[in-house]
mmCIF file of C-alpha atoms and ligand atoms in Angstrom:
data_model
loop_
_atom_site.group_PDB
_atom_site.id
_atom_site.type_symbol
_atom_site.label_atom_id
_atom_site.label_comp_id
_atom_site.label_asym_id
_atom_site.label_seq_id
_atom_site.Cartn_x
_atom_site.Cartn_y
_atom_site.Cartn_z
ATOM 1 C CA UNK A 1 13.517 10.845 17.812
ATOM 2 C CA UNK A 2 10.511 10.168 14.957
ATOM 3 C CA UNK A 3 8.372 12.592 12.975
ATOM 4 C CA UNK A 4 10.336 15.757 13.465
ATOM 5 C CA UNK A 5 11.460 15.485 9.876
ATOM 6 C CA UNK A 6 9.465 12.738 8.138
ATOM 7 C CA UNK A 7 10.310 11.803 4.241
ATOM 8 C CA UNK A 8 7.607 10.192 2.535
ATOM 9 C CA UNK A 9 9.201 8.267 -1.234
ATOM 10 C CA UNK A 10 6.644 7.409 -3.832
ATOM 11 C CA UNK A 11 4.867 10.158 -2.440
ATOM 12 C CA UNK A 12 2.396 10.994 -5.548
ATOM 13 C CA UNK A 13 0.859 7.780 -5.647
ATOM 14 C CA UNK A 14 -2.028 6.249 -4.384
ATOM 15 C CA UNK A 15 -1.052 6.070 -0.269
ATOM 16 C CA UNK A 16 1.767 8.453 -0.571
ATOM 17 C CA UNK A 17 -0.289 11.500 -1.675
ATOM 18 C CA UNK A 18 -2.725 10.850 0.881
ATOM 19 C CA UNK A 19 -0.338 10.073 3.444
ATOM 20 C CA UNK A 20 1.308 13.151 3.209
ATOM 21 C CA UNK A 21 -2.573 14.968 4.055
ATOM 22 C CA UNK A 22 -2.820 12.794 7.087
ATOM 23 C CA UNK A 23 0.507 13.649 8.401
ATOM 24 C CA UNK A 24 0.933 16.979 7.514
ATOM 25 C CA UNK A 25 -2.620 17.367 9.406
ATOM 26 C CA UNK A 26 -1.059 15.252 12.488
ATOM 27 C CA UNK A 27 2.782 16.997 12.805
ATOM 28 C CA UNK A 28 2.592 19.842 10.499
ATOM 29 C CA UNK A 29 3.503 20.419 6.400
ATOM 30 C CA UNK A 30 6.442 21.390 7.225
ATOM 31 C CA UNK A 31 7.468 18.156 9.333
ATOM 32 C CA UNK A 32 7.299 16.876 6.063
ATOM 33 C CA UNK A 33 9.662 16.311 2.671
ATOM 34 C CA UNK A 34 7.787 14.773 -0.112
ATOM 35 C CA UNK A 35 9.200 12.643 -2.625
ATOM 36 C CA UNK A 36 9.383 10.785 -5.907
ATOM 37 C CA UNK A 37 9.964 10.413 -9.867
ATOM 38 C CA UNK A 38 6.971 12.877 -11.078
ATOM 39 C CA UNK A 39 6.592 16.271 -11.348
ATOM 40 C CA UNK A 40 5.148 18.622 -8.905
ATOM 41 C CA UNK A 41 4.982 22.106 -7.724
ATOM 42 C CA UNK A 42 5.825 22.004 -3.813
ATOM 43 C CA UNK A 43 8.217 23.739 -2.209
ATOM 44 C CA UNK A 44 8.736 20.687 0.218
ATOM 45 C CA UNK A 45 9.135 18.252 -3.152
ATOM 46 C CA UNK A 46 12.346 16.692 -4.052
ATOM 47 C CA UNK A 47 12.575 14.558 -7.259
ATOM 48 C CA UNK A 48 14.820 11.721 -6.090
ATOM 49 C CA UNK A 49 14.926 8.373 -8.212
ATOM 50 C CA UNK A 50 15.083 5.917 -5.370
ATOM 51 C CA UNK A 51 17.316 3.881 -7.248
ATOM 52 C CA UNK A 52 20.155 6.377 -7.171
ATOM 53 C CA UNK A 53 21.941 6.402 -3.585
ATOM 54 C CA UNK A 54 23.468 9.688 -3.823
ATOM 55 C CA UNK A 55 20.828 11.527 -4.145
ATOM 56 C CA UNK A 56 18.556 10.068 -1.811
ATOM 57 C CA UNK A 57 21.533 9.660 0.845
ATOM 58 C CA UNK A 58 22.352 13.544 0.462
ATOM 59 C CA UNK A 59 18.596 13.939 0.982
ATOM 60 C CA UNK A 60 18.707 11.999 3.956
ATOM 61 C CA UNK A 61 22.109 13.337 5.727
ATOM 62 C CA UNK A 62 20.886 17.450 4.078
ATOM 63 C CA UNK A 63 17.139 17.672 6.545
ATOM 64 C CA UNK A 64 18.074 15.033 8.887
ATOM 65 C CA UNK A 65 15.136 12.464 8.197
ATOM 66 C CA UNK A 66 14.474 10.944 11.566
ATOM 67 C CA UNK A 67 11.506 8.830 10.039
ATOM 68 C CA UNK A 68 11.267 7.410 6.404
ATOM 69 C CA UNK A 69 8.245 6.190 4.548
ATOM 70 C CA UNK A 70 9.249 4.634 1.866
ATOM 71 C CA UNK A 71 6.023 3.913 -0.374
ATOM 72 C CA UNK A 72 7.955 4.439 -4.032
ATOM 73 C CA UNK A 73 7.479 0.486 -5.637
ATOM 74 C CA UNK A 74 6.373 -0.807 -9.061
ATOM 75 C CA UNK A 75 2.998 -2.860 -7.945
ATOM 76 C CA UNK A 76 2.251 -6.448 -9.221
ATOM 77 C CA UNK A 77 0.555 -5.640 -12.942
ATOM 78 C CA UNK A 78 3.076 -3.188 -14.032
ATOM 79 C CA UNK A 79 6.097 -5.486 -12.300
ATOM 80 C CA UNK A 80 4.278 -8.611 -14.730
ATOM 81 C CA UNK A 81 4.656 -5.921 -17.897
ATOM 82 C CA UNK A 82 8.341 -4.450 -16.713
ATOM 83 C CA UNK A 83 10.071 -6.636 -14.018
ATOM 84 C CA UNK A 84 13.722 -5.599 -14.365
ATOM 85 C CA UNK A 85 12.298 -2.030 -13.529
ATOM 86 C CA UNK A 86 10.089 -3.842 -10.617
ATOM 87 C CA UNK A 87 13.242 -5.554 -9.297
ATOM 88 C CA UNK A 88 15.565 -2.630 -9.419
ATOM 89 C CA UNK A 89 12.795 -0.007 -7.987
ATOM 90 C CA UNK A 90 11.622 -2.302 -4.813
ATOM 91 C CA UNK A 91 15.129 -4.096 -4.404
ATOM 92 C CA UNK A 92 17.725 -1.457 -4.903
ATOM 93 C CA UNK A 93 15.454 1.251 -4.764
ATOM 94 C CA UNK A 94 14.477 -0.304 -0.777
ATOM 95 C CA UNK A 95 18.360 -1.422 -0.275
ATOM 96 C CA UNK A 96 19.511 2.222 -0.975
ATOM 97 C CA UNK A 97 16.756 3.471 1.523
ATOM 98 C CA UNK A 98 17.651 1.060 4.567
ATOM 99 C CA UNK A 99 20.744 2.208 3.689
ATOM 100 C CA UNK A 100 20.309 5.714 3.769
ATOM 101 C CA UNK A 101 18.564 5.122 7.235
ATOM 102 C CA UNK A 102 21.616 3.068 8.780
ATOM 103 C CA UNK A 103 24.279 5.455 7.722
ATOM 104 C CA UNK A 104 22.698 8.529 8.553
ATOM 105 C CA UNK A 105 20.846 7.022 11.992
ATOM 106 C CA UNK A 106 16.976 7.412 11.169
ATOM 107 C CA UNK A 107 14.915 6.557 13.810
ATOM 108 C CA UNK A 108 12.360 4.196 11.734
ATOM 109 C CA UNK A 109 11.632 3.113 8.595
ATOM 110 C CA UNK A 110 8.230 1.691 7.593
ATOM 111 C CA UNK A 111 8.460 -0.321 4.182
ATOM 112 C CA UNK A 112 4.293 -1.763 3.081
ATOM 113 C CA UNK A 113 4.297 -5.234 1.985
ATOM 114 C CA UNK A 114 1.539 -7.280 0.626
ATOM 115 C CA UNK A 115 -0.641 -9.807 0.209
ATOM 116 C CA UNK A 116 1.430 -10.325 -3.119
ATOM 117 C CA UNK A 117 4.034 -12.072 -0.807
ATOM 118 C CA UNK A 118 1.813 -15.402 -1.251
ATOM 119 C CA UNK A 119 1.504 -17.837 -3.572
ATOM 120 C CA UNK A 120 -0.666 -20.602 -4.982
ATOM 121 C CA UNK A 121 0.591 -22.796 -2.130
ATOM 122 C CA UNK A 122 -0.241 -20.739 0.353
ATOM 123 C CA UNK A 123 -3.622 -21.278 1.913
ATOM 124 C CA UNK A 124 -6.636 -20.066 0.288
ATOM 125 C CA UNK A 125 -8.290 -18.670 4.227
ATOM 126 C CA UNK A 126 -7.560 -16.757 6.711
ATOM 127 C CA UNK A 127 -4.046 -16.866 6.143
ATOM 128 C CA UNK A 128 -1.584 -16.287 9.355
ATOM 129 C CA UNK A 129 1.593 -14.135 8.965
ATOM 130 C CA UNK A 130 4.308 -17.198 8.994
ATOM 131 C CA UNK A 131 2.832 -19.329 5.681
ATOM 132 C CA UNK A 132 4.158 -20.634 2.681
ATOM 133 C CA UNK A 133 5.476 -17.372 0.804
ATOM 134 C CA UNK A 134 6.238 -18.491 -2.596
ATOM 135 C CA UNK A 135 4.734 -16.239 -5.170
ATOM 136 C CA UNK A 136 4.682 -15.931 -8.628
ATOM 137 C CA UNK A 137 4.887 -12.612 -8.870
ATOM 138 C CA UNK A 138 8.018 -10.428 -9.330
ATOM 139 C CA UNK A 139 6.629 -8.283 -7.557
ATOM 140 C CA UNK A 140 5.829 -11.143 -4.840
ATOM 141 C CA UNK A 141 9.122 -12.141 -4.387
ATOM 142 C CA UNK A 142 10.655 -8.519 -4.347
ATOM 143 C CA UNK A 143 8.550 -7.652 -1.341
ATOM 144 C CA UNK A 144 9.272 -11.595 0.597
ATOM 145 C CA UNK A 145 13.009 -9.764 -0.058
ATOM 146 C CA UNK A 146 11.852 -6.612 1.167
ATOM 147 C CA UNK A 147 10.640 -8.011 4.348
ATOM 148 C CA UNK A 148 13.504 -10.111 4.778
ATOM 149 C CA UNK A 149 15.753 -7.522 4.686
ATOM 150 C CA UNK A 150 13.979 -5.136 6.655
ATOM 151 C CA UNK A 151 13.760 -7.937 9.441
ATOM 152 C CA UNK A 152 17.820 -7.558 8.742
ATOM 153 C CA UNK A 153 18.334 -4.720 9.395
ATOM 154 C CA UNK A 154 16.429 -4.746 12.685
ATOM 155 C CA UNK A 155 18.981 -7.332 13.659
ATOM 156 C CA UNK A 156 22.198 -6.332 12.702
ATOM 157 C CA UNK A 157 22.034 -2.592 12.762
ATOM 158 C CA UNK A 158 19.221 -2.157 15.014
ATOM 159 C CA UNK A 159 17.609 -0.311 12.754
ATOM 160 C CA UNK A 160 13.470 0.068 13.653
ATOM 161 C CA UNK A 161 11.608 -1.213 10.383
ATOM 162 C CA UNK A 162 7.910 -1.937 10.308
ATOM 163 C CA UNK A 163 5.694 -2.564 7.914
ATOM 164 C CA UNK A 164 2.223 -4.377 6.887
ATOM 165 C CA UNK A 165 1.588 -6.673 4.513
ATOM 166 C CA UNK A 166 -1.582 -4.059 2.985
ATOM 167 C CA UNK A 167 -4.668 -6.262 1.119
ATOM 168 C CA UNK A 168 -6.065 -4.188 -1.706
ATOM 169 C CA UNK A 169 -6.694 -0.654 -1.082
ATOM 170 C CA UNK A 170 -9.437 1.380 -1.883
ATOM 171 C CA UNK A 171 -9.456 4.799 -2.178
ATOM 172 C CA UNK A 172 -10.929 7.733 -4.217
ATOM 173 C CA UNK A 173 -8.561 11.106 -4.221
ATOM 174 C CA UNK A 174 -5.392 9.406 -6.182
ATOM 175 C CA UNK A 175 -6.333 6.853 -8.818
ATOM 176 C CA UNK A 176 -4.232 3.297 -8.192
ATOM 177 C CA UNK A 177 -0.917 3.143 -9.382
ATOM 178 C CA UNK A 178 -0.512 -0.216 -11.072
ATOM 179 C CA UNK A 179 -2.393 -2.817 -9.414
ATOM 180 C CA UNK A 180 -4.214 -6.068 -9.740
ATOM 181 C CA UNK A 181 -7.016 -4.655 -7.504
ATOM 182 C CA UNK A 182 -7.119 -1.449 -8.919
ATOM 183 C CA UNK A 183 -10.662 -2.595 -10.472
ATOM 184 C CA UNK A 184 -12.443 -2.479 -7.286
ATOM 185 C CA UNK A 185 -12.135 1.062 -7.672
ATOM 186 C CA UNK A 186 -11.924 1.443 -11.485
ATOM 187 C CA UNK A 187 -15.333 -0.454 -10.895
ATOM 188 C CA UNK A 188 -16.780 2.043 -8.374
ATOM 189 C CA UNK A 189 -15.774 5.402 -9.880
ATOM 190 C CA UNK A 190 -17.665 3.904 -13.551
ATOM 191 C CA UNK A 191 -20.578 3.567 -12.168
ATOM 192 C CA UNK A 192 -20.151 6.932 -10.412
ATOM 193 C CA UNK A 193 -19.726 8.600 -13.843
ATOM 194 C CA UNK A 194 -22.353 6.280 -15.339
ATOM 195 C CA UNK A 195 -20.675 4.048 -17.528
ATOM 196 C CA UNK A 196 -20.890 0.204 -17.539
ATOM 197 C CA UNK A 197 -17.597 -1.311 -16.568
ATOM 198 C CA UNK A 198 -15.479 -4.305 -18.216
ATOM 199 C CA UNK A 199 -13.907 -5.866 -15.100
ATOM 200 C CA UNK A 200 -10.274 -7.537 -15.752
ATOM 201 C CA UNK A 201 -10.415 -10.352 -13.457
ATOM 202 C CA UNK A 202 -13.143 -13.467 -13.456
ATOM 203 C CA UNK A 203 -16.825 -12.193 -11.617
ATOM 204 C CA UNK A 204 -16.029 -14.818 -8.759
ATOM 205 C CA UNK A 205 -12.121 -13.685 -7.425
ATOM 206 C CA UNK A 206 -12.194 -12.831 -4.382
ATOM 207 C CA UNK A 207 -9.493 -10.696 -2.718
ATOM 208 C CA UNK A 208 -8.765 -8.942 0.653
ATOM 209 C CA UNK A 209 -9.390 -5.218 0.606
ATOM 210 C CA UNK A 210 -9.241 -2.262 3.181
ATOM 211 C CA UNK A 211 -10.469 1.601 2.873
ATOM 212 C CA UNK A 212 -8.041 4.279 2.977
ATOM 213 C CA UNK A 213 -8.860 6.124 5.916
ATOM 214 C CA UNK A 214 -7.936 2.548 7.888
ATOM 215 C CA UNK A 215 -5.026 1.795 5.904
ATOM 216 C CA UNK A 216 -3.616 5.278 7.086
ATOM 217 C CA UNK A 217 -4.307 5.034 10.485
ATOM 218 C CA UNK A 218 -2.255 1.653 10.384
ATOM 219 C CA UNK A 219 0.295 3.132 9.281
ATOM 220 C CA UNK A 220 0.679 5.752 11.897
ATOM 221 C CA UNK A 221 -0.598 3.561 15.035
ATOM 222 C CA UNK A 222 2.000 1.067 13.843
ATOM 223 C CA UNK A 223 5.056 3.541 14.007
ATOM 224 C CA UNK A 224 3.780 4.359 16.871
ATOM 225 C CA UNK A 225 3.651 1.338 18.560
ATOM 226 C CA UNK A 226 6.046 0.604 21.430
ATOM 227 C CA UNK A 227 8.967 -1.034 19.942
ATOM 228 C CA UNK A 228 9.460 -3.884 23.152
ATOM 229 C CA UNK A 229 5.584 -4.415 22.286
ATOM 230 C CA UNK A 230 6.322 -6.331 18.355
ATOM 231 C CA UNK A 231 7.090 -9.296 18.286
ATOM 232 C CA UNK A 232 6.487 -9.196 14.587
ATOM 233 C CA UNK A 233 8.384 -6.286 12.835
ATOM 234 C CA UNK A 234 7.627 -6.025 8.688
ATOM 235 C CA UNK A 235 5.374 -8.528 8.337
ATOM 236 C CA UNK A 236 2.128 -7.798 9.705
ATOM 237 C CA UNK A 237 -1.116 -8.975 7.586
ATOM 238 C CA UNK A 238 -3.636 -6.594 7.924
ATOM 239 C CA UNK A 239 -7.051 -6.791 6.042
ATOM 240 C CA UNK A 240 -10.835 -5.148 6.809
ATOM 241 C CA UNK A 241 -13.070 -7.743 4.623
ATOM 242 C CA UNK A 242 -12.954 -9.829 1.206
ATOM 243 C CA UNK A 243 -15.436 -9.858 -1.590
ATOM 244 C CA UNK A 244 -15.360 -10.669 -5.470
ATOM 245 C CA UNK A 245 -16.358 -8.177 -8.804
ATOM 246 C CA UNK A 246 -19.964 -9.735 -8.599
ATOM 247 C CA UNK A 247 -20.210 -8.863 -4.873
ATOM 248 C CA UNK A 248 -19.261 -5.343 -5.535
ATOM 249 C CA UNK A 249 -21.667 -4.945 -8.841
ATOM 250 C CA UNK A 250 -24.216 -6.115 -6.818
ATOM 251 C CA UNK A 251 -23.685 -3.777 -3.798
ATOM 252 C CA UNK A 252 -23.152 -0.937 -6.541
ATOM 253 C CA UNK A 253 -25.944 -1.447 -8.246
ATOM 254 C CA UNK A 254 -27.808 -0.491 -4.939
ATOM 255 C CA UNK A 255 -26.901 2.998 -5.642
ATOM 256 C CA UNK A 256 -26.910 2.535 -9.473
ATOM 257 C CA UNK A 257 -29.412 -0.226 -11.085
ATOM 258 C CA UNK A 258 -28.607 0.735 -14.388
ATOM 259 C CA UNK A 259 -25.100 0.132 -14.093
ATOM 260 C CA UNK A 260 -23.692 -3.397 -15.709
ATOM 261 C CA UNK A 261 -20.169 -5.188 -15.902
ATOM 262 C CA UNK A 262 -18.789 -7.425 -18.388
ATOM 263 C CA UNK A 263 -15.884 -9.713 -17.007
ATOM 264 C CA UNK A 264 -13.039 -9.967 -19.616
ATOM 265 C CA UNK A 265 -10.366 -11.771 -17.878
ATOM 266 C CA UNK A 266 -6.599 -10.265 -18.601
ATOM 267 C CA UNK A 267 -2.996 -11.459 -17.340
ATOM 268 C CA UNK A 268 -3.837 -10.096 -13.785
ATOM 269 C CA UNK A 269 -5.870 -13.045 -13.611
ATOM 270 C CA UNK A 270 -3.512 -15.200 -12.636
ATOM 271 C CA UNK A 271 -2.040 -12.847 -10.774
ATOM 272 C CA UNK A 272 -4.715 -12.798 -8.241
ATOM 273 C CA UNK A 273 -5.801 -16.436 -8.296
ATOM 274 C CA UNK A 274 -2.409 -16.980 -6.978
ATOM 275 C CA UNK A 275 -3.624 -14.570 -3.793
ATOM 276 C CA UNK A 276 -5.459 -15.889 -0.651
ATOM 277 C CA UNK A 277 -9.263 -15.035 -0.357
ATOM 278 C CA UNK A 278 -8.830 -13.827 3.442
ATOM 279 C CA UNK A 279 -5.949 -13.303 6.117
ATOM 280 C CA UNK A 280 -5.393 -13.651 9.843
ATOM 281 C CA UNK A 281 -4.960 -9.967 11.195
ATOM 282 C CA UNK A 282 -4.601 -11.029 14.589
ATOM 283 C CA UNK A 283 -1.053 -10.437 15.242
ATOM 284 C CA UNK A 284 -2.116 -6.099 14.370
ATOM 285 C CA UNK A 285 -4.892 -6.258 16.543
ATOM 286 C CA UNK A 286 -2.423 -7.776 19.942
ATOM 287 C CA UNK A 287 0.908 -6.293 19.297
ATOM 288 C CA UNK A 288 -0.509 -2.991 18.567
ATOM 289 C CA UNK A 289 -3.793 -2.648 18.946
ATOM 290 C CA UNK A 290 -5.583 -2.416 15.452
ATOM 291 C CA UNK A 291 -8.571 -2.551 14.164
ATOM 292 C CA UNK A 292 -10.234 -1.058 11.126
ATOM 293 C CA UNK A 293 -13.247 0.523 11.254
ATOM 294 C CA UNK A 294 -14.825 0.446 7.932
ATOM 295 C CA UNK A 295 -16.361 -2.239 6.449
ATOM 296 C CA UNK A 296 -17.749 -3.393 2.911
ATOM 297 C CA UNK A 297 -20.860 -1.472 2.764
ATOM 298 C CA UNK A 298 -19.159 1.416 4.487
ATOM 299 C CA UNK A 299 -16.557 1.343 2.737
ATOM 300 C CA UNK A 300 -18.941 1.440 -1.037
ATOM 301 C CA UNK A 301 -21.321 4.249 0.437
ATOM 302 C CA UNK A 302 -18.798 6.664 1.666
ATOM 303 C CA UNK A 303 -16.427 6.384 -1.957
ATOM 304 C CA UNK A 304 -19.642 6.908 -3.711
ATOM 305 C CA UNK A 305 -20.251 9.936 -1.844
ATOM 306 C CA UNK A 306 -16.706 11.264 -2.338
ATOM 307 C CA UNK A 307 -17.137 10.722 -6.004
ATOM 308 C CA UNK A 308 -20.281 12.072 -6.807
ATOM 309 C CA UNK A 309 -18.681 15.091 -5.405
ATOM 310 C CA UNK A 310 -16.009 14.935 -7.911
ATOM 311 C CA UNK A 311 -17.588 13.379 -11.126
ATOM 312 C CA UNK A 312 -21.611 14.801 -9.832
ATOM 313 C CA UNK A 313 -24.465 12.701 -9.463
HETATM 314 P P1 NAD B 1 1.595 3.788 -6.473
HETATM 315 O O1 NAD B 1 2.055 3.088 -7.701
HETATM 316 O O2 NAD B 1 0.317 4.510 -6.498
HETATM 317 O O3 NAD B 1 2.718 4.805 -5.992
HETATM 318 C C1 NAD B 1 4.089 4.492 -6.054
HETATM 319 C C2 NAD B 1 4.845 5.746 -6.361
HETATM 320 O O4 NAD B 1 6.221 5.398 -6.484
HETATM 321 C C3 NAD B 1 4.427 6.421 -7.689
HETATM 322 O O5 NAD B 1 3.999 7.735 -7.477
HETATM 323 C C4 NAD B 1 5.678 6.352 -8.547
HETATM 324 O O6 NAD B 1 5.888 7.493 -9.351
HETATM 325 C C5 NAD B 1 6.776 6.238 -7.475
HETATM 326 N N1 NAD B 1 7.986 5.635 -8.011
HETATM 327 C C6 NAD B 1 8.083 4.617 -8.893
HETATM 328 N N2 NAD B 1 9.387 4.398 -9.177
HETATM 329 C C7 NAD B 1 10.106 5.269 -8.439
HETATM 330 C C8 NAD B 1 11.489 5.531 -8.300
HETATM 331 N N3 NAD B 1 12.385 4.844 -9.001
HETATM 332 N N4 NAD B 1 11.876 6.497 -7.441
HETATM 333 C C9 NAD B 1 10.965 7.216 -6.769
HETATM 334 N N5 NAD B 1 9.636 7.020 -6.859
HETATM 335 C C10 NAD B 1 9.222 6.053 -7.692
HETATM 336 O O7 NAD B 1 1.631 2.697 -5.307
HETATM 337 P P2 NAD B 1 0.857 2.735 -3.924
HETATM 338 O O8 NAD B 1 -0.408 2.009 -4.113
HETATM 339 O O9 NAD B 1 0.844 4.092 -3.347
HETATM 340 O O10 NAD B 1 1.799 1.768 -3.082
HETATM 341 C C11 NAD B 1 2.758 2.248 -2.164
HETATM 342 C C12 NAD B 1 3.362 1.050 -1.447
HETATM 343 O O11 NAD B 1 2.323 0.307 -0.813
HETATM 344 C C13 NAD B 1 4.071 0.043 -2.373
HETATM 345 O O12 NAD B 1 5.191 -0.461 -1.720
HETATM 346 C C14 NAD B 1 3.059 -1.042 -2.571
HETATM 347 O O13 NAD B 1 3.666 -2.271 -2.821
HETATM 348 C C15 NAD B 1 2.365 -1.031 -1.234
HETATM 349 N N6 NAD B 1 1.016 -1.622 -1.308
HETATM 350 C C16 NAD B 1 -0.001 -0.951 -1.942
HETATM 351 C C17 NAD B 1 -1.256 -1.545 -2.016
HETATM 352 C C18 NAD B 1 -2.419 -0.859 -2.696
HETATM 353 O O14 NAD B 1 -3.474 -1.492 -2.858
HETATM 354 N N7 NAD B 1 -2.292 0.401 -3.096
HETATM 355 C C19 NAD B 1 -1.468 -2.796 -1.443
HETATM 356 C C20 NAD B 1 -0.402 -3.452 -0.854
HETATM 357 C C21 NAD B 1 0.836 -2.834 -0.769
HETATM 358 N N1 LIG B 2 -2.956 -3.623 -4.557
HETATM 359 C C1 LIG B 2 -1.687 -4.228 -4.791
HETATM 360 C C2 LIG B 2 -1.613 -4.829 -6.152
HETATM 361 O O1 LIG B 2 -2.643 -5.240 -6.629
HETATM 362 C C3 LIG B 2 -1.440 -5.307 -3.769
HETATM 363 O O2 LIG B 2 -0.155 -5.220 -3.355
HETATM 364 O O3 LIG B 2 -0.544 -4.901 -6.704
#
């Protein structure tokens, strides 16, 4: 049985919090436990440190989680600053979850990976699923593990983990929690409150990216794909479109002429030259039937919209 009690980890960050809208709006608030590190004031929030088994297993085993999503990581900047919190969050922290799952027989797990799992050897286009994956990254390599084992535990203990290896995500109700794309929308929401933007990473990197709204209703269509239908399990690439800062100053400064960015390169630089300019989504698209709907210019109009609403116009 799935989603009759659904635990979302890493639940206050940038997918979690807005996963937990999109569910509760699909099976109900109460379907769902909410979880992670922070503070907050919700009767259906547990703080449980995903690195500490007991507490996340007595979770588990207490409301009988028939469906995990487990979305608490350390993303690639922060993991460059702190990896030996990177490696114990999305290696032990993931270990203790699958493990969770197997002991007390939940139904499915889904685990996001990235388009951090490649590397400067990897190809620079349209990248398909089974590649070189040898990245630079801790944070690369902990989710190459993370896939790894999640294909694992498919095969030894039968137990159902998915997951999708997510491009940059753009989004506008929780700010980014960490991330080398983060200024796509650090870029966006500037020019929404009228300030000119210094952009971290060189004017011509280009990166995969995908709105919200489609990243969510991956997530959901995938768990709810037939299991006999995957061939692929944790490792799907998934992407809407790819452009670079200039590409989104220029669309930008459709809505705002005024607004300017200065490019002062940083450590994420490297970071994202080592990632591919565009992937091969196929594999979503025929084992389960995805395809996002949003695209660039879509994707810019409607989070300016959004955040006029919050910042004004
Ligand atoms: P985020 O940083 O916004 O949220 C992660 C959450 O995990 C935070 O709220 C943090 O407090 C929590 N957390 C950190 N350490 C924890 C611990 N020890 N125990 C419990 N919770 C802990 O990240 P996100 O963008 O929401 O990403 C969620 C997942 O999606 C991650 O696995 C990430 O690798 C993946 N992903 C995200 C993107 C993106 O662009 N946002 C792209 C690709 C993959
Ligand atoms: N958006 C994420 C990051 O930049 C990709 O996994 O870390």
């Amino acid at each position: 049985m799935t989603f009759e009690k659904i635990l979302i980890t890493g639940a206050l960050g940038q997918i979690g919090s807005e996963l937990d809208q999109y569910l509760s709006e699909i099976f109900g608030r109460d379907r769902i436990i909410i979880s992670d590190i922070k503070e907050k004031n919700d009767p259906r929030y547990k703080k449980i440190d995903v690195t500490d088994f007991n507490s996340l297993n007595f979770l588990v085993e207490k409301y009988k989680v028939d469906t995990i999503y487990h979305l608490a990581a350390i993303l690639s900047a922060t993991g460059e600053k702190y990896p030996d919190l990177a490696y114990r969050v999305n290696v032990d922290g993931l270990h203790n979850v699958l493990e969770a799952a197997r002991i007390n027989k939940v139904s499915q797990v889904f685990i996001p990976s990235t388009i951090g799992v490649f590397g400067p050897e990897t190809p620079r286009r349209n990248v398909p699923i089974e590649t070189i994956t040898r990245p630079t990254t801790l944070y690369g390599i902990t989710k190459v593990f993370a896939e790894q084992l999640g294909n694992y535990y498919q095969r030894k203990f039968s137990l159902d983990v998915r997951g999708v290896r997510f491009p940059g995500l753009i989004s506008y109700k929780s700010p980014p929690g960490g991330g080398t794309t983060d200024y796509a929308i650090e870029m966006i929401i500037s020019a929404v409150r009228k300030q000119n933007y210094t952009c971290f990473l060189r004017e011509d990197t280009v990166l995969p990216m995908m709105y919200m709204p489609d990243a969510l209703e991956a997530i959901l269509k995938l768990s709810e794909a037939p299991l006999e239908k995957l061939i692929h399990h944790t490792d799907f690439n998934l992407t809407s479109f790819s452009f670079s800062p200039k590409e989104l100053a220029h669309e930008i400064s459709n809505y705002y002429p005024e607004f300017s960015v200065i490019y002062k390169p940083d450590f994420r630089q490297e970071i994202a030259d080592s990632w591919p300019e565009s992937l091969d989504a196929s594999a979503a698209r025929r084992e389960w039937g995805f395809a996002p709907k949003y695209n660039f210019k879509e994707t810019v109009k409607d989070m300016i919209y959004h955040l006029q609403e919050i910042y004004g116009h």
